[in-house]
C-alpha cells in the first residue's frame, strides 16, 4: 500500500477510542504488514525522568533491547539529537545495537509533543538502503498523528 493510502488509515486509528498502547500496536501492525521493506516496527518512549528509552508497542520479532540508555545505538542517539536518523547499512555504524542478524538498515524518527522529544518510531529493514525522503516524510506524519494522543 502507498504512503498516501496509509495516511487516512493512520488518522482513523488515532481517532478511535482505544487505549494509546492498542492504537500504537495497530499502527505498528499496519505499517509492518503494508510496507514491504518494514520488517520490524516499534515505538520507544523516554522512561519517566531517566536518561533512557523504554520499548513500547511493536510488531515483529521480540527484542532483548527493551531499555536503551540515551546516547547508545541509533535510538539512543536520536533521543539526544532530536533529528531523523537514516541508516542505509547498519554494518557501517559503530554506535549501533544489533537486534537480529537479518537486519540490514534502520530508520528512527523522533516524536515531539509540545516541541519536546518524548520518544520515537524505529523501523528495521532486512533490505539494504531501502529508505527515501518519502519514508521520512511519512513517518514524520505518523509521529505527528501519534503526538495528538499524548
Ligand atoms: N538497532 C537499534 C536498537 C533497537 S532495535 O532495532 C529494535 C539501535 O541501534 O538503537
PDB file of C-alpha atoms and ligand atoms in Angstrom:
ATOM      1  CA  UNK A   1       0.000   0.000   0.000  1.00  0.00           C
ATOM      2  CA  UNK A   2       1.296   3.505  -0.799  1.00  0.00           C
ATOM      3  CA  UNK A   3       2.149   6.042   1.894  1.00  0.00           C
ATOM      4  CA  UNK A   4      -0.698   8.241   0.641  1.00  0.00           C
ATOM      5  CA  UNK A   5      -3.164   5.367   1.001  1.00  0.00           C
ATOM      6  CA  UNK A   6      -1.886   4.609   4.514  1.00  0.00           C
ATOM      7  CA  UNK A   7      -2.250   8.157   5.846  1.00  0.00           C
ATOM      8  CA  UNK A   8      -6.072   8.109   6.201  1.00  0.00           C
ATOM      9  CA  UNK A   9      -5.814   4.698   7.869  1.00  0.00           C
ATOM     10  CA  UNK A  10      -3.402   6.140  10.429  1.00  0.00           C
ATOM     11  CA  UNK A  11      -5.803   9.040  11.013  1.00  0.00           C
ATOM     12  CA  UNK A  12      -8.687   6.607  11.539  1.00  0.00           C
ATOM     13  CA  UNK A  13      -6.659   4.569  14.039  1.00  0.00           C
ATOM     14  CA  UNK A  14      -5.651   7.605  16.115  1.00  0.00           C
ATOM     15  CA  UNK A  15      -9.206   8.937  16.183  1.00  0.00           C
ATOM     16  CA  UNK A  16     -10.738   5.761  17.603  1.00  0.00           C
ATOM     17  CA  UNK A  17     -11.422   5.406  21.312  1.00  0.00           C
ATOM     18  CA  UNK A  18      -8.967   2.626  22.182  1.00  0.00           C
ATOM     19  CA  UNK A  19      -6.110   2.904  24.620  1.00  0.00           C
ATOM     20  CA  UNK A  20      -2.916   4.568  23.423  1.00  0.00           C
ATOM     21  CA  UNK A  21      -0.999   1.273  23.556  1.00  0.00           C
ATOM     22  CA  UNK A  22      -3.644  -0.552  21.497  1.00  0.00           C
ATOM     23  CA  UNK A  23      -3.625   2.213  18.911  1.00  0.00           C
ATOM     24  CA  UNK A  24       0.162   2.187  18.697  1.00  0.00           C
ATOM     25  CA  UNK A  25       0.150  -1.581  18.299  1.00  0.00           C
ATOM     26  CA  UNK A  26      -2.338  -1.357  15.424  1.00  0.00           C
ATOM     27  CA  UNK A  27      -0.169   1.267  13.747  1.00  0.00           C
ATOM     28  CA  UNK A  28       2.895  -0.994  14.102  1.00  0.00           C
ATOM     29  CA  UNK A  29       0.992  -3.959  12.659  1.00  0.00           C
ATOM     30  CA  UNK A  30      -0.409  -1.868   9.801  1.00  0.00           C
ATOM     31  CA  UNK A  31       2.983  -0.498   8.766  1.00  0.00           C
ATOM     32  CA  UNK A  32       4.752  -3.824   9.049  1.00  0.00           C
ATOM     33  CA  UNK A  33       2.058  -5.605   7.042  1.00  0.00           C
ATOM     34  CA  UNK A  34       1.601  -2.991   4.320  1.00  0.00           C
ATOM     35  CA  UNK A  35       5.118  -1.720   3.677  1.00  0.00           C
ATOM     36  CA  UNK A  36       7.308  -4.469   2.247  1.00  0.00           C
ATOM     37  CA  UNK A  37      10.642  -3.050   3.458  1.00  0.00           C
ATOM     38  CA  UNK A  38       9.405  -2.589   7.075  1.00  0.00           C
ATOM     39  CA  UNK A  39      10.345  -5.815   8.895  1.00  0.00           C
ATOM     40  CA  UNK A  40      10.233  -4.561  12.488  1.00  0.00           C
ATOM     41  CA  UNK A  41       8.233  -1.530  13.619  1.00  0.00           C
ATOM     42  CA  UNK A  42       8.209  -0.235  17.180  1.00  0.00           C
ATOM     43  CA  UNK A  43       7.895   2.770  19.448  1.00  0.00           C
ATOM     44  CA  UNK A  44      10.357   3.706  22.166  1.00  0.00           C
ATOM     45  CA  UNK A  45       9.500   6.329  24.796  1.00  0.00           C
ATOM     46  CA  UNK A  46      11.501   8.160  27.420  1.00  0.00           C
ATOM     47  CA  UNK A  47      11.328   6.145  30.625  1.00  0.00           C
ATOM     48  CA  UNK A  48       9.983   8.672  33.128  1.00  0.00           C
ATOM     49  CA  UNK A  49      12.712  11.117  34.111  1.00  0.00           C
ATOM     50  CA  UNK A  50      15.501   8.640  33.368  1.00  0.00           C
ATOM     51  CA  UNK A  51      18.047   9.201  30.619  1.00  0.00           C
ATOM     52  CA  UNK A  52      16.859   6.067  28.844  1.00  0.00           C
ATOM     53  CA  UNK A  53      14.260   4.789  26.379  1.00  0.00           C
ATOM     54  CA  UNK A  54      11.775   2.042  27.111  1.00  0.00           C
ATOM     55  CA  UNK A  55      10.262  -0.152  24.408  1.00  0.00           C
ATOM     56  CA  UNK A  56       6.561   0.406  23.812  1.00  0.00           C
ATOM     57  CA  UNK A  57       4.256  -1.400  21.374  1.00  0.00           C
ATOM     58  CA  UNK A  58       5.986  -3.090  18.440  1.00  0.00           C
ATOM     59  CA  UNK A  59       5.375  -5.542  15.593  1.00  0.00           C
ATOM     60  CA  UNK A  60       7.991  -8.089  14.594  1.00  0.00           C
ATOM     61  CA  UNK A  61      10.404 -10.357  16.400  1.00  0.00           C
ATOM     62  CA  UNK A  62      10.785  -9.797  20.164  1.00  0.00           C
ATOM     63  CA  UNK A  63      13.928  -7.851  21.082  1.00  0.00           C
ATOM     64  CA  UNK A  64      16.138  -8.010  24.159  1.00  0.00           C
ATOM     65  CA  UNK A  65      16.638  -4.246  23.891  1.00  0.00           C
ATOM     66  CA  UNK A  66      13.667  -3.104  25.927  1.00  0.00           C
ATOM     67  CA  UNK A  67      15.744  -0.404  27.683  1.00  0.00           C
ATOM     68  CA  UNK A  68      18.216   1.751  25.718  1.00  0.00           C
ATOM     69  CA  UNK A  69      20.334   4.394  27.505  1.00  0.00           C
ATOM     70  CA  UNK A  70      20.413   7.847  25.887  1.00  0.00           C
ATOM     71  CA  UNK A  71      23.381   8.016  23.508  1.00  0.00           C
ATOM     72  CA  UNK A  72      23.534   4.264  22.867  1.00  0.00           C
ATOM     73  CA  UNK A  73      22.687   2.839  19.471  1.00  0.00           C
ATOM     74  CA  UNK A  74      20.737   4.612  16.773  1.00  0.00           C
ATOM     75  CA  UNK A  75      17.722   5.046  19.060  1.00  0.00           C
ATOM     76  CA  UNK A  76      19.732   6.453  21.948  1.00  0.00           C
ATOM     77  CA  UNK A  77      21.430   8.941  19.624  1.00  0.00           C
ATOM     78  CA  UNK A  78      18.073  10.196  18.305  1.00  0.00           C
ATOM     79  CA  UNK A  79      16.897  10.707  21.904  1.00  0.00           C
ATOM     80  CA  UNK A  80      19.672  13.317  22.185  1.00  0.00           C
ATOM     81  CA  UNK A  81      19.953  14.740  18.655  1.00  0.00           C
ATOM     82  CA  UNK A  82      16.204  15.303  18.046  1.00  0.00           C
ATOM     83  CA  UNK A  83      16.954  14.506  14.384  1.00  0.00           C
ATOM     84  CA  UNK A  84      15.797  11.814  11.993  1.00  0.00           C
ATOM     85  CA  UNK A  85      18.444   9.100  11.627  1.00  0.00           C
ATOM     86  CA  UNK A  86      18.510   7.049   8.426  1.00  0.00           C
ATOM     87  CA  UNK A  87      20.967   4.155   8.369  1.00  0.00           C
ATOM     88  CA  UNK A  88      21.286   2.666   4.860  1.00  0.00           C
ATOM     89  CA  UNK A  89      23.699  -0.048   6.069  1.00  0.00           C
ATOM     90  CA  UNK A  90      23.899  -0.919   9.764  1.00  0.00           C
ATOM     91  CA  UNK A  91      27.333  -2.523   9.255  1.00  0.00           C
ATOM     92  CA  UNK A  92      28.757   0.945   8.610  1.00  0.00           C
ATOM     93  CA  UNK A  93      27.651   2.210  12.069  1.00  0.00           C
ATOM     94  CA  UNK A  94      29.906   1.997  15.118  1.00  0.00           C
ATOM     95  CA  UNK A  95      27.267   3.069  17.628  1.00  0.00           C
ATOM     96  CA  UNK A  96      24.614   0.522  16.709  1.00  0.00           C
ATOM     97  CA  UNK A  97      22.724  -2.058  18.794  1.00  0.00           C
ATOM     98  CA  UNK A  98      22.019  -5.197  16.763  1.00  0.00           C
ATOM     99  CA  UNK A  99      18.643  -6.804  17.400  1.00  0.00           C
ATOM    100  CA  UNK A 100      18.829  -9.500  14.746  1.00  0.00           C
ATOM    101  CA  UNK A 101      21.424 -10.618  12.211  1.00  0.00           C
ATOM    102  CA  UNK A 102      18.846 -10.291   9.424  1.00  0.00           C
ATOM    103  CA  UNK A 103      18.528  -6.504   9.895  1.00  0.00           C
ATOM    104  CA  UNK A 104      20.444  -4.534   7.276  1.00  0.00           C
ATOM    105  CA  UNK A 105      19.119  -0.984   7.637  1.00  0.00           C
ATOM    106  CA  UNK A 106      17.190   1.196  10.058  1.00  0.00           C
ATOM    107  CA  UNK A 107      15.297   4.486  10.297  1.00  0.00           C
ATOM    108  CA  UNK A 108      14.422   6.309  13.523  1.00  0.00           C
ATOM    109  CA  UNK A 109      12.171   9.389  13.624  1.00  0.00           C
ATOM    110  CA  UNK A 110      11.727  11.386  16.854  1.00  0.00           C
ATOM    111  CA  UNK A 111       8.268  12.010  18.273  1.00  0.00           C
ATOM    112  CA  UNK A 112       7.641  15.511  19.600  1.00  0.00           C
ATOM    113  CA  UNK A 113       4.886  16.672  21.937  1.00  0.00           C
ATOM    114  CA  UNK A 114       4.818  20.446  22.501  1.00  0.00           C
ATOM    115  CA  UNK A 115       8.296  20.632  20.994  1.00  0.00           C
ATOM    116  CA  UNK A 116       9.702  18.039  23.401  1.00  0.00           C
ATOM    117  CA  UNK A 117      11.292  14.810  22.160  1.00  0.00           C
ATOM    118  CA  UNK A 118       9.349  12.171  24.125  1.00  0.00           C
ATOM    119  CA  UNK A 119      10.139   9.095  22.058  1.00  0.00           C
ATOM    120  CA  UNK A 120      10.475   7.767  18.553  1.00  0.00           C
ATOM    121  CA  UNK A 121       9.340   5.323  15.931  1.00  0.00           C
ATOM    122  CA  UNK A 122      12.001   2.788  14.965  1.00  0.00           C
ATOM    123  CA  UNK A 123      11.897   0.697  11.775  1.00  0.00           C
ATOM    124  CA  UNK A 124      14.286  -2.144  10.941  1.00  0.00           C
ATOM    125  CA  UNK A 125      14.563  -3.491   7.413  1.00  0.00           C
ATOM    126  CA  UNK A 126      16.083  -6.685   6.098  1.00  0.00           C
ATOM    127  CA  UNK A 127      16.825  -4.829   2.841  1.00  0.00           C
ATOM    128  CA  UNK A 128      19.890  -2.707   2.212  1.00  0.00           C
ATOM    129  CA  UNK A 129      19.384   1.050   1.692  1.00  0.00           C
ATOM    130  CA  UNK A 130      15.581   0.973   1.240  1.00  0.00           C
ATOM    131  CA  UNK A 131      14.630   4.278   2.905  1.00  0.00           C
ATOM    132  CA  UNK A 132      13.994   7.500   0.963  1.00  0.00           C
ATOM    133  CA  UNK A 133      12.783  11.004   1.766  1.00  0.00           C
ATOM    134  CA  UNK A 134       9.263   9.641   1.292  1.00  0.00           C
ATOM    135  CA  UNK A 135       9.757   7.301   4.269  1.00  0.00           C
ATOM    136  CA  UNK A 136      10.969  10.218   6.393  1.00  0.00           C
ATOM    137  CA  UNK A 137       8.002  12.431   5.454  1.00  0.00           C
ATOM    138  CA  UNK A 138       5.530   9.573   6.011  1.00  0.00           C
ATOM    139  CA  UNK A 139       6.990   8.592   9.389  1.00  0.00           C
ATOM    140  CA  UNK A 140       7.007  12.258  10.473  1.00  0.00           C
ATOM    141  CA  UNK A 141       3.287  12.242   9.648  1.00  0.00           C
ATOM    142  CA  UNK A 142       2.845   9.085  11.750  1.00  0.00           C
ATOM    143  CA  UNK A 143       4.694  10.662  14.700  1.00  0.00           C
ATOM    144  CA  UNK A 144       2.701  13.906  14.420  1.00  0.00           C
ATOM    145  CA  UNK A 145      -0.536  11.892  14.377  1.00  0.00           C
ATOM    146  CA  UNK A 146       0.525   9.825  17.392  1.00  0.00           C
ATOM    147  CA  UNK A 147       1.542  13.002  19.261  1.00  0.00           C
ATOM    148  CA  UNK A 148      -2.113  14.061  19.309  1.00  0.00           C
ATOM    149  CA  UNK A 149      -2.781  11.075  21.600  1.00  0.00           C
ATOM    150  CA  UNK A 150      -0.202  12.101  24.190  1.00  0.00           C
TER     151      UNK A 150
HETATM  152  N1  LIG B   1      19.052  -1.008  16.431  1.00  0.00           N
HETATM  153  C1  LIG B   1      18.593  -0.132  17.470  1.00  0.00           C
HETATM  154  C2  LIG B   1      18.139  -0.914  18.677  1.00  0.00           C
HETATM  155  C3  LIG B   1      16.695  -1.201  18.693  1.00  0.00           C
HETATM  156  S1  LIG B   1      16.269  -2.480  17.681  1.00  0.00           S
HETATM  157  O1  LIG B   1      16.447  -2.030  16.273  1.00  0.00           O
HETATM  158  C4  LIG B   1      14.716  -2.969  17.905  1.00  0.00           C
HETATM  159  C5  LIG B   1      19.656   0.861  17.844  1.00  0.00           C
HETATM  160  O2  LIG B   1      20.808   0.744  17.384  1.00  0.00           O
HETATM  161  O3  LIG B   1      19.376   1.753  18.626  1.00  0.00           O
END
